[in-house]
PDB file of C-alpha atoms in Angstrom:
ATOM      1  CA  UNK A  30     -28.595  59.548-157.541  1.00 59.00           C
ATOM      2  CA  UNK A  31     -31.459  61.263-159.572  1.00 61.00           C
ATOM      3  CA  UNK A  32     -31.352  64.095-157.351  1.00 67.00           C
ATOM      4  CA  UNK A  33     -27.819  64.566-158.339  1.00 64.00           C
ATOM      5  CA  UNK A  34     -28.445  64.682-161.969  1.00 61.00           C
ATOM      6  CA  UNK A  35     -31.607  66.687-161.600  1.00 61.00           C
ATOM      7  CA  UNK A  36     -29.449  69.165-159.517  1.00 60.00           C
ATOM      8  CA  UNK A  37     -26.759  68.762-162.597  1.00 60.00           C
ATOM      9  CA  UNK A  38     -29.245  69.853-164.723  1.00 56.00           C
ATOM     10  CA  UNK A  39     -30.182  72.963-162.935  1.00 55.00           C
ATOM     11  CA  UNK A  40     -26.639  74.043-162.170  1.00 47.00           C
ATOM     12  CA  UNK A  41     -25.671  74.193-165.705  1.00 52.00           C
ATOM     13  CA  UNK A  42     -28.358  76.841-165.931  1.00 55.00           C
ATOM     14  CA  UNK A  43     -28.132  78.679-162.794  1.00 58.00           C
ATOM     15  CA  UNK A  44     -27.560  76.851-159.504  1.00 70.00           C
ATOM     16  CA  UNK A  45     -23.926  76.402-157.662  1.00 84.00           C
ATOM     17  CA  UNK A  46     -22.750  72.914-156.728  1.00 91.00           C
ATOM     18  CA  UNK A  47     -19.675  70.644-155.883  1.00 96.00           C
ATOM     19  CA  UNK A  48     -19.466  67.440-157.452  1.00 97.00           C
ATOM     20  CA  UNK A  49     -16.832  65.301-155.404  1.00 98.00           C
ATOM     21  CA  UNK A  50     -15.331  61.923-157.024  1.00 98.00           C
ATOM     22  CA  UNK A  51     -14.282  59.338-154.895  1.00 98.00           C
ATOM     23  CA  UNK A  52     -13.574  55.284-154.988  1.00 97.00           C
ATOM     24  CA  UNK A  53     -14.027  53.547-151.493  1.00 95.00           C
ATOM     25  CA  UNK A  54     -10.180  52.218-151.860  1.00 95.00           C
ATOM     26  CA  UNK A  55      -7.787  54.966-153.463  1.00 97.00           C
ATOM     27  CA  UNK A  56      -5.555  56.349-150.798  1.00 97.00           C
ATOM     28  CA  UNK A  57      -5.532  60.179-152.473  1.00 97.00           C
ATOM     29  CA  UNK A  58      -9.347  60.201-151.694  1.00 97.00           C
ATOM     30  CA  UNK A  59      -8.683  58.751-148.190  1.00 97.00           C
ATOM     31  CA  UNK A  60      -5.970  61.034-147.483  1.00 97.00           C
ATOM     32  CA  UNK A  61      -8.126  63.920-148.482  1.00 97.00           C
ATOM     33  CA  UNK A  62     -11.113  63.065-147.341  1.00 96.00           C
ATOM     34  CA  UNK A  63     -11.305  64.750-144.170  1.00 96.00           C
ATOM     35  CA  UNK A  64     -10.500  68.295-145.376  1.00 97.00           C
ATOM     36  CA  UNK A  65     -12.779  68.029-148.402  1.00 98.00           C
ATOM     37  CA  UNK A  66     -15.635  67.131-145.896  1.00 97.00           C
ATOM     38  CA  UNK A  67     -14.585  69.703-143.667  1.00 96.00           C
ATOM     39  CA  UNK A  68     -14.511  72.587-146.496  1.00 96.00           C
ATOM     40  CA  UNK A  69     -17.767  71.232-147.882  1.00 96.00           C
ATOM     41  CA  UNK A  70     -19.611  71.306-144.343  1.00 95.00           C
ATOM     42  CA  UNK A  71     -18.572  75.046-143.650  1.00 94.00           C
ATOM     43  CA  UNK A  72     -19.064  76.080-147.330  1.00 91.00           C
ATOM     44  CA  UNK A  73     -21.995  77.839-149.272  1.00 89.00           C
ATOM     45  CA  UNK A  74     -22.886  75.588-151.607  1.00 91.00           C
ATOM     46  CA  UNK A  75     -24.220  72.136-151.789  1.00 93.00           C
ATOM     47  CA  UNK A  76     -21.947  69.621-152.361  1.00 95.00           C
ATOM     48  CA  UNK A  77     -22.608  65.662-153.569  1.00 96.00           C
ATOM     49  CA  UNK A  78     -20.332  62.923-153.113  1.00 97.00           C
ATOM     50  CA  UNK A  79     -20.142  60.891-156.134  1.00 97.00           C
ATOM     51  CA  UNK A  80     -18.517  57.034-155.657  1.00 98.00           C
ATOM     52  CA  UNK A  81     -17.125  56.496-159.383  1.00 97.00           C
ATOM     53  CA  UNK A  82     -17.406  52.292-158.676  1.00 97.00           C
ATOM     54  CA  UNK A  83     -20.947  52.762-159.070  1.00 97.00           C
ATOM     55  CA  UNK A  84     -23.408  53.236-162.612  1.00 96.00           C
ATOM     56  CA  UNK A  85     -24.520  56.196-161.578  1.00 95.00           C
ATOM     57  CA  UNK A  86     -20.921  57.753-160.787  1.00 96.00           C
ATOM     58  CA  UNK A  87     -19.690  56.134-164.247  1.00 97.00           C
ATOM     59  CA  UNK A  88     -22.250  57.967-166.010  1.00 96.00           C
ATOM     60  CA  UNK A  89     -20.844  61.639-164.609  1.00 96.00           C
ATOM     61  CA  UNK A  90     -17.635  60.296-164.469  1.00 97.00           C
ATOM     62  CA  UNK A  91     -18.092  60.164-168.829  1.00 97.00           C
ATOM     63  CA  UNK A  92     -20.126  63.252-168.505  1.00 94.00           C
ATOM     64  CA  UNK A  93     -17.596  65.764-166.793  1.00 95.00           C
ATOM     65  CA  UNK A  94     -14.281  63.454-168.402  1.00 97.00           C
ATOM     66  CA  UNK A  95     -13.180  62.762-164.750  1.00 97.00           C
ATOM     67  CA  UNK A  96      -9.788  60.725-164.934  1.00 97.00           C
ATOM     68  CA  UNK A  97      -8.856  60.517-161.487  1.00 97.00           C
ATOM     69  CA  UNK A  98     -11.005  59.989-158.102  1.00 96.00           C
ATOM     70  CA  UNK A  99      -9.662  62.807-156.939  1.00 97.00           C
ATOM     71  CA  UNK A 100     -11.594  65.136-158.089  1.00 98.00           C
ATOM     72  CA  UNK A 101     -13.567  67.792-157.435  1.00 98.00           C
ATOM     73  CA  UNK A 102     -16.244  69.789-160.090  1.00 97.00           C
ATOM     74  CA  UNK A 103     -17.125  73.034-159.657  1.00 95.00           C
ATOM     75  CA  UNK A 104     -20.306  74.361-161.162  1.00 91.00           C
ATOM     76  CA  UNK A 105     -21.016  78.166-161.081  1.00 87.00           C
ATOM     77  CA  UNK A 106     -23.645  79.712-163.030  1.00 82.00           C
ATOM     78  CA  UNK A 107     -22.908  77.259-166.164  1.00 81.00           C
ATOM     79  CA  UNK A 108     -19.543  77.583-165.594  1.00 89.00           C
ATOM     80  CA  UNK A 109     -16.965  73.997-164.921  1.00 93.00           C
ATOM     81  CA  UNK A 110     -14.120  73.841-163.158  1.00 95.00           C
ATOM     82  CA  UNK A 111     -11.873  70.739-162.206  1.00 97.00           C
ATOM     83  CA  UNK A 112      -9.674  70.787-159.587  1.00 97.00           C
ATOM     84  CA  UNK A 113      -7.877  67.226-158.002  1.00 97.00           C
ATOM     85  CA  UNK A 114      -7.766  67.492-154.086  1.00 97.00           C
ATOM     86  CA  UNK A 115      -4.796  65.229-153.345  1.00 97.00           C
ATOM     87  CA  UNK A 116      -1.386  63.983-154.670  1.00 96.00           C
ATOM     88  CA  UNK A 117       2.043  63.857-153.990  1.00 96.00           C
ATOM     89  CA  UNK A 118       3.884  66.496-153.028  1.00 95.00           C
ATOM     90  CA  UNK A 119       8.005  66.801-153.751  1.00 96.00           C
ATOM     91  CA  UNK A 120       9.036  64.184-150.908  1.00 96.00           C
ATOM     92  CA  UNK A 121       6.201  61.323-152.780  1.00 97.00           C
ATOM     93  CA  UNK A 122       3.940  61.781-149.753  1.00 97.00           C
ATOM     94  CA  UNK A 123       0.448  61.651-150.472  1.00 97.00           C
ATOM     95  CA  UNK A 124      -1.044  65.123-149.262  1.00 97.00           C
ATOM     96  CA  UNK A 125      -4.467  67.085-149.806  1.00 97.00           C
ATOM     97  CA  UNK A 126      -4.657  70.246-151.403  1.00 97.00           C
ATOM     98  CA  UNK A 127      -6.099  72.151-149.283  1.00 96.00           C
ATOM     99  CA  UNK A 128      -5.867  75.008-151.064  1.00 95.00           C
ATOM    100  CA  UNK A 129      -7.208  74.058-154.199  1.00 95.00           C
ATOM    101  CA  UNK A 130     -10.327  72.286-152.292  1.00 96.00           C
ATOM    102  CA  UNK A 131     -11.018  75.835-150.657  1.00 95.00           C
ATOM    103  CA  UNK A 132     -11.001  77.392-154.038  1.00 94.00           C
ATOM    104  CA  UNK A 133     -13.186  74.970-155.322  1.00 94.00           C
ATOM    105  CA  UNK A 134     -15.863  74.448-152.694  1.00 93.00           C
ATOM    106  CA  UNK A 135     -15.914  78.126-151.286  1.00 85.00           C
ATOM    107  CA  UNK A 136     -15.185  79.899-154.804  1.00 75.00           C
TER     108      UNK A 136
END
């Protein structure tokens, strides 16, 4: 987890990075899970998977005001952006994003 923050650090300044927020049970995460990982695996930029159950997730969790697992931070060049990758769509069916995780992880 000190990787991550030392990487934090750096990507306020000049690095790109994905921050994604998880917790082991939530069923958005689960249900977007797979595409997330997918996106993140064929994208340019390094992305860390943050469990928010744990002290270290807490403490980014507080630092980037994260209020749902589901989350995914975007750091470009000092720049934040916060984008959720699942939720329910019209019929109450939990669904990914999958466009807002592209935009996120690939810019």
């Amino acid at each position: 987890m000190r990787e991550i923050f030392r990487h934090v650090k750096l990507a306020l300044g000049a690095i790109l990075l994905n921050l994604v927020f998880y917790k082991k049970d939530c069923p958005y995460c689960q249900v977007g899970k797979s595409v997330v990982v997918d996106a993140a695996n064929k994208g340019s930029y390094p992305t860390f998977y943050i469990d928010t159950q744990t002290e270290e997730g807490q403490k980014l969790v507080e630092k980037y005001q994260v209020e749902k697992a589901t989350t995914i931070i975007k750091i470009r060049k000092g720049k934040i952006k916060k984008y959720l990758y699942a939720s329910r769509d019209s019929e109450e069916k939990i669904v990914a994003d999958e466009k807002g995780i592209q935009e996120a992880i690939n810019d």
